[in-house]
């Protein structure tokens, strides 16, 4: 064997051994998270690539937690990538310290996992609205601005923050750009505090005094060089654009005026050898300005039918172009030489498009756009076609995008209202795993039932669909149920004429009934509510199946599911929107329990036979009540409520009194509440936008085991008859079982 061949063989053995180390799930659960990411780079084996994707999916969440929480998140993400066996192996890993109460992940959907994610950067404490990239001491960095009033710098190679946050702004930071002044890298930031600030990225110090002059918030910043001098261009809610000399910190000329509404975005380019600024705003126009003369170039570029929220520039086939993003959900490309649109608008986003950046991938110019639909899309600017599937993972609006090159690979850096910054590999690569796709919008509700002898879950989503899942196989049953024309907020199940049905409630003010055997809608929508329908429950009254619906119109309505007719008059008494409803039986009489959006957190009980309220409202919550469920504890009927105040309360429905102290632990609003039996004990299960699920023993009032951490806010929970948990988090659905 030659030396070269021997060296290649040695490297192959070393790589195989290293890949084997990487797929050792015990190491991944228990090893120091500071060292694991180094092992993720450059792995080519399919098993190692899968584990790398699984580890990265929630690394920002399990980096600084106990091994038990890390184990749960890794198992969940393995299931999201479609590998139930790997999820089970991870769950079986023993950990030291803490109470080892385990929930295994049977299966989960993977609509929000993406193998192109390199890392998620966390630290901001509010939505991140601005991002730019640059180079400091030879290393690529991202600079981000947030509603939390801070500016942060991140090393894009390591994913770690560089120094302390940059502070000084007294309101949210919505614009950021980078430049080099006198040989030093700087960032320029714009804020709703009406100021522009310059920061030395080497020292982390502010340079000089804030630049003032705008009379309203500054939402966008760009930089350029004019006549050999570095300048910043800022766009403001005061409808003006201003130019600043970054060497002297003084304004250059008079403000650029012409926009007739707030200016939301600015970028710079060179057209015919002259530096220009391209601005966009709420007047639905795009304008080009000669930065040497301070004059507008030509007429405004028109075509968008909504606010123009973002603009970037590039060169395509040797010609300078602007790429604009709008509330009309389209992206448009403009030839800056002719001031004409290039091709048709780029469509595909299902929400407002708030962000755009440009870059080069494999030698081709691309645009990268971020939307309120939570996705990031890459577009080939030569062909005007999307490149691959959208990048998914953010759990809220994508507010800003930038591009960079890290370790020789093009990346996109995206900033979101979910408080994270994510870095994505833009180079085409092979998919990893076999994620189970499902909802494309927030999962707001889940209910369970049995159809043809098989346990199923029914989920309702902001994507306007209802989906049915076989809990045993994890497969969808039939096609999504469609018909609602707005968010589907709630779902309940029942049996009508011996057939299992689902009842759904929507923002479109309608209630719909679905036959779960045929996946067909039953009859026409139930109408009568005059505002969003937020919640639904089912019951049997006088031997007839009924649905009870709660609406933002402050009413509760009862519907006969056999005739599809409303029963009696609406139940009135709430003085604000009704967000939650459940049904139960008290002293042999069917009741409904409702929760409201009033600040005093009132809960009401209604006799479903008479339509009258039972007793006085149940008071104690100090915020909106979003979730309610009923159950029986030691022979007594109870209601369990979850609230904006972060508390869970248990109520004796016979006496109308609270049972014990509030159940505390959640640090966010409690949206999902369910009751059931786990390990032969009555429990409540609650889900919150603090991204946790908690299980409570209703006999003792104590939490059962540690909280279950999820990668996104939890809005929906259910407990099956055999004690499994069904959880809706973000756009995903997961099924957990006790180990």
XYZ file of C-alpha atoms in Angstrom:
739
model
C 0.000 0.000 0.000
C 1.351 3.427 -0.918
C 1.768 6.142 1.686
C -1.088 8.114 0.076
C -3.382 5.095 0.107
C -2.413 4.292 3.696
C -3.113 7.885 4.706
C -6.520 7.814 3.011
C -7.393 4.540 4.728
C -6.286 5.918 8.093
C -8.462 8.986 7.582
C -11.434 6.800 6.629
C -10.989 4.735 9.796
C -10.619 7.890 11.876
C -13.758 9.358 10.272
C -15.709 6.151 10.860
C -14.594 6.023 14.498
C -15.459 9.676 14.933
C -18.865 9.144 13.304
C -19.438 6.189 15.634
C -18.628 8.472 18.579
C -21.102 11.000 17.222
C -23.898 8.452 17.006
C -23.339 7.285 20.597
C -26.533 8.677 22.043
C -25.262 8.434 25.622
C -22.429 10.806 24.772
C -24.760 13.213 23.019
C -27.082 13.362 26.022
C -24.444 13.567 28.736
C -21.384 15.160 27.083
C -20.467 18.803 27.625
C -22.491 20.761 25.023
C -19.509 23.074 24.568
C -17.603 20.282 22.799
C -20.297 18.418 20.865
C -20.773 21.020 18.079
C -17.136 20.590 17.058
C -17.877 16.948 16.323
C -20.841 17.835 14.111
C -18.818 19.480 11.370
C -17.856 17.635 8.221
C -19.621 14.332 8.872
C -20.664 12.464 5.744
C -22.242 9.233 7.021
C -26.037 9.200 6.909
C -26.377 8.273 10.591
C -23.916 10.962 11.667
C -25.593 13.580 9.450
C -28.947 12.718 10.966
C -27.632 12.978 14.515
C -25.947 16.273 13.680
C -29.259 17.645 12.380
C -31.086 16.329 15.448
C -28.548 17.910 17.785
C -28.598 21.281 16.030
C -32.401 21.485 15.877
C -32.747 22.605 19.507
C -29.121 23.105 20.556
C -29.925 26.641 21.655
C -32.444 25.189 24.119
C -30.548 22.193 25.494
C -27.121 23.851 25.728
C -27.604 25.167 29.269
C -30.068 22.702 30.815
C -29.909 19.436 32.699
C -29.106 16.204 30.912
C -32.693 15.085 31.523
C -34.145 18.044 29.639
C -31.526 17.590 26.893
C -32.498 13.932 26.573
C -36.157 14.829 26.124
C -35.431 17.485 23.490
C -33.056 15.232 21.559
C -35.619 12.405 21.569
C -38.318 14.815 20.431
C -36.155 16.152 17.598
C -35.196 12.621 16.526
C -38.912 11.874 16.241
C -39.447 15.119 14.335
C -36.864 13.912 11.837
C -38.875 10.703 11.483
C -36.564 8.303 13.343
C -38.710 6.779 16.083
C -36.036 4.176 16.847
C -33.440 6.842 17.507
C -35.941 8.696 19.695
C -36.452 5.546 21.769
C -32.691 4.973 22.111
C -32.188 8.518 23.327
C -35.051 8.244 25.832
C -33.436 5.094 27.262
C -30.184 6.898 28.119
C -29.748 7.172 31.894
C -28.881 10.570 33.352
C -27.613 11.530 36.757
C -29.240 13.996 39.091
C -32.867 15.011 39.365
C -36.040 12.946 39.283
C -35.888 10.525 36.377
C -39.571 10.658 35.398
C -39.555 9.951 31.703
C -42.003 10.510 28.889
C -40.961 8.773 25.703
C -41.730 10.347 22.345
C -43.767 7.917 20.257
C -43.829 10.167 17.211
C -43.906 13.792 16.151
C -44.402 15.801 13.012
C -41.409 17.586 11.532
C -42.835 20.537 9.647
C -40.447 22.941 11.379
C -37.153 21.027 11.337
C -34.638 21.772 8.601
C -31.278 20.099 8.094
C -29.894 23.347 6.657
C -29.935 25.004 10.088
C -26.381 25.554 11.344
C -27.163 27.205 14.647
C -29.655 29.326 16.544
C -28.327 32.321 18.456
C -30.184 33.240 21.624
C -29.836 36.066 24.104
C -32.235 38.774 23.019
C -35.221 39.057 25.339
C -37.675 40.394 22.782
C -38.276 40.185 19.052
C -35.186 40.651 16.868
C -35.887 43.139 14.080
C -32.561 43.911 12.433
C -29.485 42.014 11.308
C -26.354 42.817 9.325
C -23.109 40.946 8.781
C -19.487 42.035 8.740
C -15.949 40.958 9.541
C -14.142 41.716 12.809
C -10.527 40.620 13.334
C -10.844 38.365 10.314
C -13.916 36.533 11.637
C -17.435 36.792 10.193
C -19.937 38.328 12.589
C -23.618 39.175 12.712
C -24.895 42.331 14.356
C -28.498 42.252 15.558
C -30.954 44.803 16.902
C -33.995 44.053 19.021
C -37.065 45.452 20.669
C -35.181 44.799 23.912
C -33.199 47.998 23.077
C -29.882 46.184 22.729
C -27.494 45.499 19.889
C -25.628 42.192 19.962
C -22.621 40.919 18.046
C -22.242 37.202 17.253
C -19.301 35.182 15.995
C -20.804 33.263 13.068
C -18.158 30.549 13.238
C -18.765 29.586 16.846
C -22.298 30.912 17.318
C -21.220 32.674 20.483
C -21.792 36.311 21.444
C -18.868 38.689 21.056
C -18.550 40.789 24.189
C -21.431 42.310 26.074
C -24.599 43.684 24.419
C -24.237 47.226 23.088
C -26.575 49.447 25.087
C -27.605 53.070 24.808
C -30.745 53.124 22.723
C -33.820 53.900 24.788
C -36.285 52.137 22.495
C -36.324 49.165 20.143
C -33.545 48.850 17.549
C -35.045 48.256 14.106
C -32.180 49.078 11.734
C -28.541 47.998 11.547
C -25.783 48.141 8.948
C -22.025 47.648 8.995
C -19.134 49.508 7.386
C -15.429 50.247 7.741
C -14.394 53.735 8.879
C -10.725 54.690 9.178
C -9.850 51.010 8.911
C -12.074 49.954 11.812
C -15.269 47.879 11.509
C -18.332 49.731 12.758
C -22.053 49.144 13.080
C -24.672 51.830 12.538
C -28.011 51.336 14.292
C -31.377 53.056 14.062
C -34.018 53.038 16.742
C -37.558 54.020 17.537
C -35.906 56.468 19.982
C -35.317 58.622 16.840
C -31.537 58.371 17.041
C -28.806 56.785 14.962
C -25.774 55.404 16.810
C -22.351 54.272 15.627
C -20.467 51.453 17.372
C -16.846 50.354 17.121
C -17.120 46.578 16.654
C -13.582 45.976 17.854
C -14.006 47.671 21.221
C -17.785 47.381 21.618
C -17.959 51.100 22.425
C -20.217 53.786 21.007
C -18.435 56.185 18.659
C -19.282 59.788 19.451
C -22.682 61.160 20.251
C -25.924 59.814 18.738
C -26.809 61.232 15.318
C -30.026 63.207 15.743
C -32.374 64.944 13.370
C -35.118 62.484 12.621
C -38.373 63.411 14.311
C -39.739 59.883 14.484
C -38.464 56.324 14.699
C -35.601 55.155 12.470
C -36.472 51.768 10.979
C -33.689 51.114 8.488
C -30.017 51.847 7.909
C -27.648 51.280 4.976
C -24.060 52.300 4.330
C -22.082 53.290 1.232
C -19.073 55.270 0.054
C -19.672 58.630 -1.664
C -16.772 60.683 -3.003
C -14.403 58.443 -1.068
C -16.126 59.038 2.268
C -18.137 56.428 4.217
C -21.756 57.456 4.739
C -24.869 56.064 6.371
C -28.360 56.442 4.927
C -31.296 56.236 7.332
C -35.024 55.845 6.739
C -37.617 57.071 9.194
C -41.250 57.132 10.164
C -40.982 60.916 9.717
C -41.179 60.221 5.929
C -37.634 61.400 5.295
C -34.329 59.813 4.364
C -31.136 61.280 5.802
C -27.493 60.905 4.830
C -24.684 61.054 7.424
C -20.923 61.385 7.028
C -19.529 58.603 9.229
C -16.149 60.288 9.537
C -17.479 63.568 10.890
C -20.819 62.309 12.299
C -22.559 65.182 10.544
C -25.527 65.188 8.152
C -24.761 65.413 4.445
C -27.076 67.899 2.755
C -30.761 68.246 3.381
C -33.096 65.323 4.132
C -34.347 63.466 1.059
C -38.094 64.015 0.837
C -40.774 62.632 -1.441
C -42.290 59.662 0.318
C -45.835 60.412 1.445
C -45.860 57.945 4.320
C -43.409 56.277 6.684
C -40.175 55.087 5.087
C -39.534 51.481 6.098
C -36.423 50.410 4.210
C -33.233 51.587 2.535
C -30.396 49.952 0.578
C -27.535 51.322 -1.500
C -26.073 50.456 -4.910
C -24.043 51.867 -7.773
C -25.874 52.680 -11.023
C -23.958 53.949 -14.055
C -20.997 54.650 -11.802
C -22.993 56.788 -9.377
C -23.882 55.804 -5.783
C -27.619 55.631 -5.150
C -29.960 54.865 -2.294
C -33.124 52.840 -2.852
C -35.915 53.460 -0.360
C -39.315 51.901 0.227
C -42.230 52.717 2.446
C -45.809 52.582 3.497
C -46.820 54.724 0.526
C -46.362 51.495 -1.513
C -43.589 53.036 -3.614
C -39.898 52.428 -4.169
C -37.711 55.479 -4.820
C -34.136 55.884 -6.072
C -31.901 58.771 -4.950
C -28.594 60.016 -6.338
C -26.374 60.223 -3.254
C -24.024 62.700 -4.880
C -26.692 65.268 -5.733
C -29.352 64.352 -3.170
C -31.963 64.269 -5.921
C -34.575 61.628 -6.714
C -33.779 59.630 -9.839
C -36.791 59.283 -12.117
C -40.308 58.480 -11.042
C -41.197 56.232 -8.118
C -41.268 52.500 -8.877
C -44.837 51.317 -8.397
C -46.553 47.971 -8.533
C -46.769 46.738 -4.978
C -50.279 46.850 -3.523
C -49.203 46.985 0.116
C -46.560 48.594 2.283
C -43.075 47.938 0.975
C -41.222 46.661 4.033
C -37.732 45.759 2.800
C -35.287 46.386 -0.025
C -31.930 44.965 -1.076
C -29.736 45.412 -4.133
C -27.680 43.065 -6.305
C -26.155 42.688 -9.738
C -27.827 40.239 -12.137
C -26.352 39.586 -15.583
C -24.207 42.679 -15.133
C -27.129 44.986 -14.374
C -27.911 46.559 -10.975
C -31.272 45.529 -9.538
C -33.344 46.233 -6.452
C -35.343 43.498 -4.758
C -38.332 44.620 -2.700
C -40.591 42.819 -0.240
C -44.122 43.842 0.627
C -47.188 43.322 2.748
C -48.887 42.237 -0.484
C -46.986 38.939 0.036
C -44.895 39.388 -3.092
C -41.255 40.045 -3.868
C -40.433 42.232 -6.879
C -37.224 42.790 -8.804
C -36.473 46.134 -10.490
C -33.842 47.073 -13.074
C -32.216 50.180 -11.588
C -30.910 51.340 -14.954
C -34.303 51.361 -16.706
C -36.503 51.709 -13.590
C -38.642 48.850 -14.872
C -39.739 45.618 -13.203
C -37.820 42.483 -14.087
C -40.218 39.633 -14.809
C -43.264 38.773 -12.757
C -43.505 39.173 -8.973
C -42.028 36.310 -6.961
C -44.855 34.607 -5.066
C -45.048 31.793 -2.565
C -45.074 33.349 0.879
C -48.439 33.118 2.613
C -47.821 36.068 4.933
C -46.466 39.587 4.650
C -42.894 39.618 3.411
C -40.929 41.730 5.875
C -37.298 41.051 4.977
C -34.984 40.603 2.013
C -31.243 40.252 1.444
C -29.138 39.241 -1.527
C -26.107 37.005 -1.944
C -24.342 34.587 -4.259
C -24.732 30.796 -4.097
C -22.805 28.521 -6.442
C -21.941 31.550 -8.551
C -25.574 32.614 -9.022
C -27.185 35.727 -7.525
C -29.961 34.950 -5.050
C -32.438 36.810 -2.892
C -33.373 35.534 0.560
C -36.738 36.632 1.942
C -38.347 36.355 5.372
C -42.056 36.449 6.028
C -44.676 36.617 8.724
C -45.541 33.071 7.694
C -42.409 32.107 9.660
C -40.476 30.841 6.644
C -37.388 31.923 4.747
C -37.263 31.448 0.973
C -34.292 31.568 -1.374
C -34.854 32.798 -4.953
C -32.607 32.493 -7.997
C -32.504 36.037 -9.379
C -31.490 34.833 -12.828
C -34.465 32.524 -13.303
C -36.871 34.195 -10.822
C -37.611 30.773 -9.348
C -37.423 29.530 -5.763
C -34.358 27.527 -4.805
C -35.452 24.450 -2.876
C -38.057 24.321 -0.153
C -38.528 27.178 2.319
C -36.258 27.190 5.376
C -38.380 26.355 8.414
C -37.679 26.542 12.107
C -38.594 30.018 13.286
C -41.713 29.951 15.417
C -42.842 33.494 14.677
C -42.485 36.232 12.052
C -39.129 36.546 10.298
C -38.259 40.245 10.583
C -34.805 40.589 9.046
C -32.332 38.754 6.812
C -28.646 39.141 5.951
C -26.145 36.950 4.103
C -22.497 36.108 4.730
C -19.804 33.536 4.014
C -18.714 31.297 6.906
C -15.984 28.680 6.492
C -16.231 29.164 2.741
C -19.974 28.435 2.620
C -22.723 30.975 1.921
C -25.146 31.402 4.792
C -28.286 33.349 5.542
C -28.741 34.940 8.957
C -32.359 35.502 9.930
C -33.881 37.394 12.848
C -37.314 36.703 14.220
C -39.993 37.813 16.580
C -39.357 34.470 18.345
C -36.281 36.193 19.882
C -33.801 33.996 18.008
C -31.288 34.576 15.247
C -30.758 31.565 12.993
C -27.921 30.744 10.625
C -28.689 28.613 7.550
C -26.413 26.866 5.070
C -27.474 28.063 1.601
C -25.517 25.401 -0.254
C -27.714 22.665 -1.640
C -27.320 19.443 0.352
C -29.024 16.098 0.690
C -32.095 15.959 2.931
C -31.768 14.235 6.294
C -34.281 11.823 7.789
C -37.908 11.465 6.787
C -39.839 14.144 8.689
C -43.588 13.673 8.918
C -45.189 16.771 7.457
C -48.348 18.260 8.809
C -49.676 21.691 9.685
C -48.103 24.815 8.231
C -49.550 27.137 10.864
C -49.782 27.204 14.647
C -51.571 24.196 16.157
C -54.231 25.714 18.396
C -56.278 22.734 19.521
C -56.259 18.956 19.819
C -58.924 16.418 20.725
C -58.943 12.631 20.773
C -61.461 9.970 19.769
C -61.777 6.386 18.587
C -62.651 5.690 14.946
C -63.185 2.129 13.706
C -61.571 0.849 16.878
C -58.397 2.916 16.444
C -57.385 5.854 18.643
C -57.039 9.112 16.732
C -56.183 12.733 17.399
C -57.816 15.669 15.670
C -55.824 18.893 15.413
C -56.888 22.398 14.440
C -54.534 25.050 13.131
C -54.035 28.597 12.020
C -53.356 27.152 8.546
C -57.189 26.880 8.301
C -57.138 23.075 8.236
C -58.170 20.277 10.539
C -56.099 17.078 10.454
C -56.813 13.601 11.745
C -53.939 11.407 12.967
C -53.821 7.687 13.682
C -52.176 7.637 17.109
C -50.779 4.158 16.562
C -49.164 4.586 13.146
C -48.561 8.388 13.241
C -50.075 8.649 9.774
C -52.680 11.165 8.733
C -56.120 9.703 8.178
C -57.367 10.952 4.840
C -56.782 14.438 3.560
C -56.893 17.574 5.719
C -60.417 18.774 6.437
C -60.836 22.104 4.686
C -63.616 24.637 4.491
C -62.849 27.185 7.174
C -61.640 30.469 5.705
C -59.654 31.691 8.696
C -57.770 30.295 11.687
C -59.288 27.187 13.233
C -59.167 27.833 16.965
C -60.792 24.824 18.567
C -61.898 21.227 18.095
C -63.954 18.753 20.091
C -65.181 15.244 19.345
C -68.449 13.411 19.958
C -70.604 10.561 18.721
C -73.763 11.409 16.757
C -76.049 8.672 15.458
C -73.314 6.134 16.284
C -70.781 7.947 14.100
C -67.676 9.725 15.449
C -67.623 13.413 14.587
C -65.426 16.435 15.153
C -66.733 19.936 15.782
C -64.471 22.865 14.903
C -64.643 26.580 15.647
C -62.941 29.313 13.689
C -61.979 32.938 13.392
C -64.337 32.941 10.370
C -67.228 33.026 12.905
C -68.492 29.578 11.913
C -68.733 26.183 13.559
C -68.377 23.083 11.369
C -69.149 19.428 11.948
C -67.107 16.634 10.323
C -67.782 12.914 9.989
C -64.529 11.281 11.107
C -65.329 8.053 9.293
C -65.726 9.653 5.866
C -63.680 12.860 6.456
C -66.608 14.826 5.050
C -68.331 17.906 6.408
C -71.765 17.214 7.877
C -74.324 19.724 6.662
C -73.772 23.429 6.449
C -71.689 25.509 8.841
C -73.395 26.512 12.076
C -73.719 30.291 12.039
C -74.911 32.863 14.531
C -71.816 34.118 16.276
C -70.886 37.646 15.217
C -67.183 37.450 16.024
C -64.384 34.882 16.267
C -65.395 31.537 17.708
C -62.630 30.679 20.155
C -63.642 27.425 21.813
C -65.916 24.408 21.520
C -66.909 21.478 23.717
C -69.461 18.684 23.405
C -71.892 17.029 25.798
C -75.165 15.128 25.978
C -78.263 16.973 27.188
C -81.614 15.200 27.451
C -80.106 12.277 25.514
C -79.175 14.520 22.580
C -75.586 15.326 21.553
C -74.823 19.028 21.679
C -71.927 21.370 21.047
C -71.202 24.417 23.174
C -69.275 27.264 21.532
C -67.630 30.344 23.014
C -66.979 33.500 21.058
C -65.277 36.849 21.106
C -68.816 38.262 20.715
C -69.178 37.637 24.498
C -71.751 34.875 24.047
C -71.909 31.129 24.527
C -74.154 29.153 22.184
C -75.529 25.628 22.320
C -76.138 23.566 19.157
C -78.093 20.357 18.652
C -75.681 18.138 16.686
C -78.485 15.953 15.374
C -80.476 18.798 13.798
C -77.649 21.366 13.403
C -79.910 23.935 15.030
C -79.126 26.353 17.845
C -80.717 25.359 21.147
C -82.394 28.282 22.832
C -80.961 31.736 23.115
C -77.272 32.531 23.529
C -75.938 32.318 27.071
C -75.033 35.870 28.052
C -73.364 37.408 31.048
C -69.740 37.653 30.108
C -68.690 41.245 29.460
C -65.748 40.422 27.215
C -64.728 37.771 24.727
C -65.126 34.148 25.826
C -61.969 32.143 25.119
C -62.502 28.771 26.759
C -65.252 26.239 27.342
C -65.552 22.726 28.741
C -68.481 20.573 29.770
C -69.110 18.324 32.761
C -71.776 16.949 35.066
C -72.590 18.403 38.483
C -75.140 16.658 40.695
C -76.512 14.834 37.683
C -76.962 17.946 35.554
C -74.871 18.809 32.482
C -72.956 22.068 32.784
C -70.622 24.213 30.737
C -67.654 26.038 32.260
C -66.426 29.119 30.425
C -63.418 31.434 30.707
C -63.242 35.004 29.527
C -60.798 37.648 28.303
C -61.662 40.054 31.088
C -58.743 41.203 33.219
C -60.493 39.902 36.335
C -60.260 36.362 34.926
C -63.843 35.354 35.635
C -64.959 31.767 35.095
C -68.673 30.996 34.815
C -70.664 27.790 35.146
C -73.888 27.278 33.129
C -76.682 24.752 33.522
C -77.075 23.346 30.011
C -80.623 22.163 30.663
C -81.954 25.568 31.692
C -79.389 27.842 30.044
C -78.966 29.672 33.325
C -75.741 30.508 35.183
C -74.969 28.347 38.206
C -73.981 30.436 41.192
C -71.618 33.368 41.114
C -68.615 33.627 38.781
C -65.463 31.855 39.956
C -62.855 34.522 40.602
C -59.178 34.402 41.365
C -57.322 34.642 38.085
C -55.845 38.080 37.385
C -55.717 37.782 33.605
C -57.530 36.281 30.661
C -58.576 32.639 30.981
C -57.444 30.736 27.884
C -58.013 27.122 28.861
C -60.488 25.063 30.843
C -61.082 21.355 31.344
C -63.239 19.313 33.685
C -62.652 16.094 35.587
C -63.518 14.098 38.673
C -61.271 13.935 41.732
C -62.211 11.642 44.610
C -65.771 11.560 43.361
C -66.181 15.325 43.085
C -66.467 17.238 39.804
C -63.756 19.846 39.269
C -62.774 22.396 36.667
C -59.158 23.215 35.865
C -58.393 26.611 34.353
C -55.282 28.157 32.809
C -54.693 31.865 32.499
C -52.647 34.738 31.197
C -51.488 35.158 34.804
C -49.429 31.963 34.442
C -51.421 30.117 37.090
C -53.475 26.947 36.944
C -56.457 26.784 39.286
C -58.672 23.912 40.342
C -62.312 24.542 41.277
C -64.855 22.357 43.070
C -67.885 22.621 40.785
C -70.278 21.577 43.531
C -69.314 24.349 45.928
C -67.855 26.873 43.473
C -64.783 27.136 45.677
C -61.118 26.827 44.716
C -59.430 23.557 45.598
C -56.159 24.315 47.322
C -53.672 26.914 46.197
C -53.060 27.800 42.534
C -50.683 25.462 40.713
C -47.630 27.531 39.868
C -44.550 26.966 37.789
C -45.365 28.228 34.336
C -43.597 31.486 33.461
C -45.850 32.362 30.528
C -49.517 32.353 29.640
C -51.262 29.003 30.059
C -53.195 28.141 26.894
C -53.701 24.388 26.854
C -55.496 22.524 29.641
C -56.591 18.902 29.656
C -57.507 16.297 32.251
C -57.118 12.536 32.271
C -55.715 9.565 34.115
C -51.997 8.740 34.146
C -50.605 5.898 36.260
C -54.107 5.417 37.710
C -54.151 8.952 39.142
C -56.276 11.902 37.966
C -54.061 14.560 36.402
C -54.246 17.902 34.681
C -51.877 18.638 31.823
C -51.110 22.240 30.936
C -49.235 23.864 28.077
C -47.837 27.380 27.917
C -46.096 29.835 25.654
C -43.148 29.394 28.028
C -42.605 26.313 25.800
C -43.298 23.777 28.526
C -45.877 21.156 29.404
C -46.525 20.344 33.051
C -48.400 17.414 34.532
C -50.207 17.921 37.853
C -51.548 15.316 40.270
C -55.074 16.547 40.998
C -55.252 14.596 44.242
C -52.162 16.138 45.820
C -51.935 19.374 43.844
C -48.285 18.615 43.108
C -46.420 18.649 39.806
C -45.546 15.159 38.554
C -41.904 15.101 37.529
C -40.033 17.940 35.841
C -41.607 20.091 33.166
C -41.397 18.862 29.577
C -39.575 21.403 27.405
C -40.558 21.935 23.775
C -38.947 23.947 20.970
C -41.975 26.220 20.555
C -44.951 27.585 22.451
C -47.484 24.955 23.498
C -51.075 25.920 22.746
C -52.832 22.555 22.812
C -52.725 19.415 24.970
C -54.854 16.316 25.312
C -54.725 13.078 27.310
C -55.774 9.831 25.649
C -57.775 7.115 27.390
C -54.596 5.068 27.851
C -52.681 7.969 29.418
C -50.657 9.244 26.467
C -50.112 12.969 25.931
C -50.858 14.668 22.629
C -49.138 18.047 22.412
C -49.477 20.810 19.835
C -46.379 23.037 19.847
C -45.644 25.594 17.158
C -46.802 23.924 13.943
C -46.057 20.444 15.272
C -47.898 17.568 16.913
C -46.191 15.067 19.231
C -47.407 12.005 21.098
C -45.703 11.091 24.383
C -46.063 8.033 26.579
C -44.850 7.225 30.071
C -41.766 4.989 30.161
